[in-house]
CSV table of C-alpha atoms in Angstrom, one decimal:
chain,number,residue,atom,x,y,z
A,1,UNK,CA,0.0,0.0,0.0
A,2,UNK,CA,1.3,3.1,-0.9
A,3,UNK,CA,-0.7,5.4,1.9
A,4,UNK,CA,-1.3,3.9,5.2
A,5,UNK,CA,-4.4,5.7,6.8
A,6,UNK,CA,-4.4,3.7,9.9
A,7,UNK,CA,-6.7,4.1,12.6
A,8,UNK,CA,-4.4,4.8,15.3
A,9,UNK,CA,-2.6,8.3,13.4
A,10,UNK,CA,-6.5,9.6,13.9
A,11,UNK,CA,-5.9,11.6,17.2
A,12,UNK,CA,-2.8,10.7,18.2
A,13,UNK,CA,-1.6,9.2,21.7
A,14,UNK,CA,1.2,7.3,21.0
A,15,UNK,CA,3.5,8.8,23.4
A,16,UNK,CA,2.6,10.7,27.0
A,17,UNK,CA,2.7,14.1,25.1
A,18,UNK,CA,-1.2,12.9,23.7
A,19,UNK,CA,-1.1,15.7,20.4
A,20,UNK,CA,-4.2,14.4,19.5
A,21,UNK,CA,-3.6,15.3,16.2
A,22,UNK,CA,-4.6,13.8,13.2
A,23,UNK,CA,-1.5,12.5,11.7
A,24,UNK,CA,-3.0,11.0,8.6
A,25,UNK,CA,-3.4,14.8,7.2
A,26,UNK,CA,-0.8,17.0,9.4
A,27,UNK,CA,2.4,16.8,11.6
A,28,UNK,CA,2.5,16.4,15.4
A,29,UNK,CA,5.2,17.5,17.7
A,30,UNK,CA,7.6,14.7,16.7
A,31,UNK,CA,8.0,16.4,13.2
A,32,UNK,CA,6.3,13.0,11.4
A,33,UNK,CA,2.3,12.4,9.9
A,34,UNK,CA,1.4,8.5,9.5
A,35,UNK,CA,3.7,7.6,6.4
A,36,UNK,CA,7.1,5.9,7.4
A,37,UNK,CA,9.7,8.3,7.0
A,38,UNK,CA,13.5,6.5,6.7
A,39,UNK,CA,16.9,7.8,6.8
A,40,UNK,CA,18.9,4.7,6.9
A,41,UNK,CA,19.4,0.6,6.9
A,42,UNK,CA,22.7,-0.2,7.1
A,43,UNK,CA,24.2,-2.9,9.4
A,44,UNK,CA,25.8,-1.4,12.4
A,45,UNK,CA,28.7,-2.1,14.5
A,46,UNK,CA,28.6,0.1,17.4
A,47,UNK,CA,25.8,-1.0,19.6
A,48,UNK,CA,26.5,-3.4,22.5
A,49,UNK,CA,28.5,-6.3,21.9
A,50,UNK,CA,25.6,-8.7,22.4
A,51,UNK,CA,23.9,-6.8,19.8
A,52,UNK,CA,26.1,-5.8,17.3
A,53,UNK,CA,28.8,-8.9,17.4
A,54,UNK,CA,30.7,-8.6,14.1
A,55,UNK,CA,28.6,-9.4,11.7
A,56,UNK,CA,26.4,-6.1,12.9
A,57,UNK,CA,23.0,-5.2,13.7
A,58,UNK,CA,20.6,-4.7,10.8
A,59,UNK,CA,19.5,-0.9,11.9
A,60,UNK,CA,16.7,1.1,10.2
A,61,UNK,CA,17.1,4.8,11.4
A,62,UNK,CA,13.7,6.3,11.6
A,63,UNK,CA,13.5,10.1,10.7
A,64,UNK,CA,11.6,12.4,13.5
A,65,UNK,CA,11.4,12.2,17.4
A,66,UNK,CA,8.8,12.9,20.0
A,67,UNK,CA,11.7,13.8,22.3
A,68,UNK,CA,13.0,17.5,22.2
A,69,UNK,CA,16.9,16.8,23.0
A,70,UNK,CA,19.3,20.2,23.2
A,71,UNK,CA,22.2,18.0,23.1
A,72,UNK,CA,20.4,15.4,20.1
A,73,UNK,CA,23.3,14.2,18.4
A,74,UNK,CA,21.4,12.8,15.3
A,75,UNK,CA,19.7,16.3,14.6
A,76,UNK,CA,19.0,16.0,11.2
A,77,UNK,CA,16.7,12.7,11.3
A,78,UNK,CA,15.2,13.5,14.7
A,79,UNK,CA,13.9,17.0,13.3
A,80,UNK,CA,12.5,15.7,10.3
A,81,UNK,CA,14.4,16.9,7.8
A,82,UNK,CA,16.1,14.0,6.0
A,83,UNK,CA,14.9,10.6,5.4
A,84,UNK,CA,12.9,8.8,2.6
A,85,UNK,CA,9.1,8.2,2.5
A,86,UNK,CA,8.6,4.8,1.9
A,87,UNK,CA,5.2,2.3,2.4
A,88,UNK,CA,4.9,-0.6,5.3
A,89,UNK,CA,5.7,-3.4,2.7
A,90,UNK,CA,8.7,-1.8,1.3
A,91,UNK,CA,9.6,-1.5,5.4
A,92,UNK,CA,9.3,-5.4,5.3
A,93,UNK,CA,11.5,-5.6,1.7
A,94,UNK,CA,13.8,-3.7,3.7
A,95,UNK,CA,14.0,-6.4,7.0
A,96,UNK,CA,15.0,-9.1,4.5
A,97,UNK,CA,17.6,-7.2,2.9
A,98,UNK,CA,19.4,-6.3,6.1
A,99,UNK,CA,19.3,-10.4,6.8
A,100,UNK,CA,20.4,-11.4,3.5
A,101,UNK,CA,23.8,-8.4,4.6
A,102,UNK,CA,24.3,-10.9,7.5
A,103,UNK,CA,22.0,-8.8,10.2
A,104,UNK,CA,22.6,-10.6,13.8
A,105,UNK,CA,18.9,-8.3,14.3
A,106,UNK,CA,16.7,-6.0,12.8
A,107,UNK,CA,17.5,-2.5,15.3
A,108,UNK,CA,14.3,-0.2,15.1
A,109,UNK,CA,15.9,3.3,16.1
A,110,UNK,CA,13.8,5.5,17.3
A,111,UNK,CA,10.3,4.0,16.0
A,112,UNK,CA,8.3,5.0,18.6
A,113,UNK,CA,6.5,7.5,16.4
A,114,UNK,CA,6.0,4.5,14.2
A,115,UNK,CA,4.6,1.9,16.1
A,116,UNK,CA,1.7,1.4,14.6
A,117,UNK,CA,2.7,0.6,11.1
A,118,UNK,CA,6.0,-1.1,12.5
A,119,UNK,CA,3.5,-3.6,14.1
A,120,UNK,CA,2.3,-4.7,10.5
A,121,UNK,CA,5.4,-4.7,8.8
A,122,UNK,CA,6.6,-7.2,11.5
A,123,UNK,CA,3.4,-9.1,10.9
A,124,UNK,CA,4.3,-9.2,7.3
A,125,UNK,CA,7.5,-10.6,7.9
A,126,UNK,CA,6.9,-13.3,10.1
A,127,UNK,CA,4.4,-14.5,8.1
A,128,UNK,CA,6.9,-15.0,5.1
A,129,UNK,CA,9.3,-16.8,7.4
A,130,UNK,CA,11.4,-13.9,8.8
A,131,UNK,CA,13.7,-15.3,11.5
A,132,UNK,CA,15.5,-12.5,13.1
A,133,UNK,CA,15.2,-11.2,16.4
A,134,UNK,CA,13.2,-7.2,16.4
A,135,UNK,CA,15.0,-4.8,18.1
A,136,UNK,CA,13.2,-1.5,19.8
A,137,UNK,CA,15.8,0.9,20.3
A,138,UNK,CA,13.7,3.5,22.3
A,139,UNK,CA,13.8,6.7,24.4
A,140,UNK,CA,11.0,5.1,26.3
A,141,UNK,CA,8.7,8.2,26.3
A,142,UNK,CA,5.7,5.9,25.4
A,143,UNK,CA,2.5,5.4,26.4
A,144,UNK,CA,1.9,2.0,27.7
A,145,UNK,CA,-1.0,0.7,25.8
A,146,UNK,CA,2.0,1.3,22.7
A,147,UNK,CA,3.9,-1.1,24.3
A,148,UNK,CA,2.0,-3.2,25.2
A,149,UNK,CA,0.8,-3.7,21.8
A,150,UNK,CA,4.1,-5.1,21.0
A,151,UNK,CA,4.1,-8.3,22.5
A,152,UNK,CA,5.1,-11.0,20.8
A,153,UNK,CA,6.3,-9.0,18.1
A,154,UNK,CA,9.6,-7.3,19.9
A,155,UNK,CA,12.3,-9.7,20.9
A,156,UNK,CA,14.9,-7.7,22.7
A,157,UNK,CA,13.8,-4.0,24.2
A,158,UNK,CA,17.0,-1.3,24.3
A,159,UNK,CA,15.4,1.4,26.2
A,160,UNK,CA,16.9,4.7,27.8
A,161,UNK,CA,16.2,5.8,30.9
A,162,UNK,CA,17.6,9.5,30.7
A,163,UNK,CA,16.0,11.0,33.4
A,164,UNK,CA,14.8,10.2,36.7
A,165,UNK,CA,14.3,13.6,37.9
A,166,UNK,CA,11.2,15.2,35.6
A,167,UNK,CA,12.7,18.6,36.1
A,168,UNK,CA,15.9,17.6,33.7
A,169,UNK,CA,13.5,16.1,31.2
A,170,UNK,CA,11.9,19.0,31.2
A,171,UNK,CA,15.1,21.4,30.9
A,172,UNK,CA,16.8,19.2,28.6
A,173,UNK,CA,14.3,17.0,26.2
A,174,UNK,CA,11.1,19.2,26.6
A,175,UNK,CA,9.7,15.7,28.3
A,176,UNK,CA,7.5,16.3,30.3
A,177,UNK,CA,6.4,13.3,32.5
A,178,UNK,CA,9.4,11.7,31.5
A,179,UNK,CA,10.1,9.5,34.1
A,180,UNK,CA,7.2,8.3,35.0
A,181,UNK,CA,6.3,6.9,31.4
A,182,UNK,CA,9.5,5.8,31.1
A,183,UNK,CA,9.5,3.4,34.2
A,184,UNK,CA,6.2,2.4,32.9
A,185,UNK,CA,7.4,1.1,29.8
A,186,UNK,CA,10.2,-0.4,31.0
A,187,UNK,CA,8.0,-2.1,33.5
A,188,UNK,CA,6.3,-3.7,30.3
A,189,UNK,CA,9.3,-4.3,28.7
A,190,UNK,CA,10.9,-6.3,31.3
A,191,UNK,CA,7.0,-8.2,32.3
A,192,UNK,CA,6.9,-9.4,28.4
A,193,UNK,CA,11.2,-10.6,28.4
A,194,UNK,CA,11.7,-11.3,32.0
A,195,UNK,CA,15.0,-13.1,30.9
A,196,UNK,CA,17.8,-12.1,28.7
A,197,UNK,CA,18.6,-15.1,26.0
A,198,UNK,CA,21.4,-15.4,24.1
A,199,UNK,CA,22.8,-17.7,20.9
A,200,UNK,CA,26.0,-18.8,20.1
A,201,UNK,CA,26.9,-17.3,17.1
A,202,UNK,CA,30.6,-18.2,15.3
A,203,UNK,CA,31.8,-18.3,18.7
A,204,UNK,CA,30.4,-14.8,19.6
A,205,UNK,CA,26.6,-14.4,22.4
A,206,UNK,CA,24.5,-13.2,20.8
A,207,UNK,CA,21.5,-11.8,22.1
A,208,UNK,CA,18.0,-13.2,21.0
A,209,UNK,CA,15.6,-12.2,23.7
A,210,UNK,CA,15.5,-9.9,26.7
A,211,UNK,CA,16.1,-6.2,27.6
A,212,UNK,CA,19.3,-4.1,27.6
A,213,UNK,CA,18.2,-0.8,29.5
A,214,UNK,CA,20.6,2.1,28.5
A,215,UNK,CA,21.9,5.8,30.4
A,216,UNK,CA,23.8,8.2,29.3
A,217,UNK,CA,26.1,9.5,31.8
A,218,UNK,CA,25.7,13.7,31.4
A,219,UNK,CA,27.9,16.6,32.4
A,220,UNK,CA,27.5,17.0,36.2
A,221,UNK,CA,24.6,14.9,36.5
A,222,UNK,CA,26.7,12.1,38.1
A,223,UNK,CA,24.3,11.7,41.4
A,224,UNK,CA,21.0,11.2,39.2
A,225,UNK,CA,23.3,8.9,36.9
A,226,UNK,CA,23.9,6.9,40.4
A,227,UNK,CA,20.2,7.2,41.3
A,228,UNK,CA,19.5,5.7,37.9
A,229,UNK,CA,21.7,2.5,38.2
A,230,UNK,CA,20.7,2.0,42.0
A,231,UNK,CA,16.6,2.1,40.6
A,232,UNK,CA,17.0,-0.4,37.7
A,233,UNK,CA,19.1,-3.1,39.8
A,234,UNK,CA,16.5,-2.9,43.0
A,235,UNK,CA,13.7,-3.2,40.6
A,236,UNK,CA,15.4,-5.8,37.9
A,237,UNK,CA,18.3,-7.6,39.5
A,238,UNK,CA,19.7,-9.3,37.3
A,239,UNK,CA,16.5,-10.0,34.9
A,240,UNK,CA,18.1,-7.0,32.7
A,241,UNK,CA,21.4,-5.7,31.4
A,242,UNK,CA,22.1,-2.2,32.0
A,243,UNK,CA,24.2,-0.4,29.9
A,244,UNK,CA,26.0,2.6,31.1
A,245,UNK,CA,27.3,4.8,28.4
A,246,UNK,CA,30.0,8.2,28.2
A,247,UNK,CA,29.2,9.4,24.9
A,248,UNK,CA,27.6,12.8,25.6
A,249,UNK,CA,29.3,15.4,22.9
A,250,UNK,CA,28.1,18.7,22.7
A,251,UNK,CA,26.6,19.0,19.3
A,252,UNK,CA,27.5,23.2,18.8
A,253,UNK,CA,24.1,24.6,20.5
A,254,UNK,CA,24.6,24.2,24.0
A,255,UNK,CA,25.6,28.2,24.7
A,256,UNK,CA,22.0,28.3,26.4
A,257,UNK,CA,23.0,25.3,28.6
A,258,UNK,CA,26.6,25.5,29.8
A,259,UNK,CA,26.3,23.1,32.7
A,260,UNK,CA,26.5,20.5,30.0
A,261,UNK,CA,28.4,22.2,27.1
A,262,UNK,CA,31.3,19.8,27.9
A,263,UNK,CA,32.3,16.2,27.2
A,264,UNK,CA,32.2,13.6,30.3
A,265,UNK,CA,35.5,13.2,32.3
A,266,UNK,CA,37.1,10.0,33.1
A,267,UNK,CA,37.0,10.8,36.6
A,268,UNK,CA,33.1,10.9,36.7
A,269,UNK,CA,32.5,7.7,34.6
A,270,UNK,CA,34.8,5.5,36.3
A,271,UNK,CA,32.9,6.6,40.1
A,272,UNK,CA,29.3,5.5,38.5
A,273,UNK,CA,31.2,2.2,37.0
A,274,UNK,CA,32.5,1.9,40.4
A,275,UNK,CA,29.2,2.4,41.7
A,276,UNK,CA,27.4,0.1,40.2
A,277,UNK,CA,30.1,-2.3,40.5
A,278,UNK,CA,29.6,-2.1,44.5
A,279,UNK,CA,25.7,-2.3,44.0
A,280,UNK,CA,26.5,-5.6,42.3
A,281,UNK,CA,25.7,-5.4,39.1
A,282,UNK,CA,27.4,-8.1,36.8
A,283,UNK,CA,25.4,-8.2,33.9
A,284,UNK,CA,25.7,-4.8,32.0
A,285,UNK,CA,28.2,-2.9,29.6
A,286,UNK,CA,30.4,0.2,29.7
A,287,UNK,CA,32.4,2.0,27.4
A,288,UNK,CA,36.3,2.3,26.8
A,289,UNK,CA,38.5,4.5,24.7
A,290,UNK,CA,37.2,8.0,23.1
A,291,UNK,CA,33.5,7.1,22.5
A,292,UNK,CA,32.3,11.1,22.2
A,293,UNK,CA,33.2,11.9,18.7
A,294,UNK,CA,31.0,12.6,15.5
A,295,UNK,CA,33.0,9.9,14.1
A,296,UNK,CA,30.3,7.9,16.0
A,297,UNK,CA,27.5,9.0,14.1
A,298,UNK,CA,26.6,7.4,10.6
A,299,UNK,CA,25.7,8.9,7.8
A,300,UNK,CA,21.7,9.7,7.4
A,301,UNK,CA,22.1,9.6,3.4
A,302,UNK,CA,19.0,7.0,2.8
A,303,UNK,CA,21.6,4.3,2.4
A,304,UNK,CA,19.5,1.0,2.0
A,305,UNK,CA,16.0,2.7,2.1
């Protein structure tokens, strides 16, 4: 089909921001109406090791964002203003082709505005056979009834948990309720894939099931970073991985914000390693060598769409 007019772009509420706006003839906050709107598929090799391996994750870069970022790294694609149309069954043509490249997963970045025509092009492909595990590679500022709607369709869920104080969501990704719709959906995420799962793969785990919950160590916001950590391993134990990341690089238009118009130091991201290390978490990822360079970010030239 070549326009999806699906029920759910009506009066939109996918995320807590509830637009209501009909996205089958107009825009809503996160830039996008109901067609799917593409800026990459390329295998990756950056995510988590369990993820990516070496053969590389099969990721689909989703153009638009219902977050509000100042520091967004990926700027371009999460305002809208690159990417390819394209229609649900060229999203499943699209699956297959990232396999046939040697895909260890299919890496849905940032669909969240998506959802529901994500949900029919995973139908699609299951239906013809499609084997691969679905990755959702989420901010986790969803409602819940979206994720819920995923079950049995999403195999592994990599969600963020930016924020646990609603004020910084607010001051830094215009988010409000952040925090509280975040834990929700993780909540969800973790009650459908209570166990992390992995494969063998030429000698490499690889993940198949499970979730991987992600946070993004920020400039002086080492305490909330700690609060984060000591949240997700006294709700989850070890159900989950968590994946602590130093990343942050200030993308040019930080002047407004200079509390965070710097890069991470080692000092600060070895005491929340440390951290978490003496809360006892085992099963989780960090980051070595210089990981906050542009050099980091692919290029958002439609490759593969």
């Amino acid at each position: 089909m070549s326009l999806e007019k699906l029920e759910e772009y009506n009066s939109c509420r996918i995320c807590p921001r509830n637009c209501g706006i009909d996205r089958n003839k107009t825009k809503g906050y996160c830039k996008e109406g109901s067609m799917l709107h593409v800026s990459r598929a390329a295998l990756h090799m950056w995510e988590e090791p369990c993820i990516s391996g070496s053969a590389g994750s099969g990721t689909v870069f989703f153009s638009g964002c219902n977050m509000g970022c100042v520091f967004c790294q990926n700027q371009k694609i999460s305002r809208g203003e690159v990417g390819k149309y394209i229609d649900i069954s060229r999203l499943t043509g699209i699956f297959f082709e990232l396999k046939d490249k040697g895909a260890n997963n299919i890496n849905l970045v940032t669909a969240d505005m998506f959802i529901p025509s994500v949900r029919i092009a995973i139908e699609s492909a299951r239906k013809q056979g499609f084997d691969l595990p679905f990755l959702l590679n989420t901010s986790s500022y969803l409602n819940l009834d979206m994720v819920k709607s995923l079950e049995g369709l999403i195999d592994i869920y990599l969600p963020d948990l930016k924020y646990i104080r609603n004020e910084d969501a607010i001051r830094y990704s215009n988010a409000p309720g952040y925090v509280e719709a975040a834990k929700a959906a993780i909540d969800e995420m973790v009650r459908q894939k209570p166990e992390c799962i992995f494969e063998d793969k030429d000698g490499e785990s690889i993940i198949q099931k499970g979730v991987v919950i992600r946070h993004l160590l920020m400039p002086g916001m080492l305490i909330q970073a700690k609060m984060i950590v000591k949240y997700l391993y006294e709700r989850y134990g070890d159900k989950v991985y968590i994946s602590l990341m130093n990343q942050f690089t200030p993308n040019g238009q930080l002047e407004a914000f200079p509390e965070i118009n710097r890069t991470i130091t080692e000092k600060e991201y070895d005491s929340l390693i440390d951290y978490a290390a003496n809360m006892g978490v085992v099963k989780g990822f960090m980051q070595v060598g210089e990981t906050a360079k542009d050099s980091f970010i692919p290029d958002f030239d439609c490759q593969g769409i």
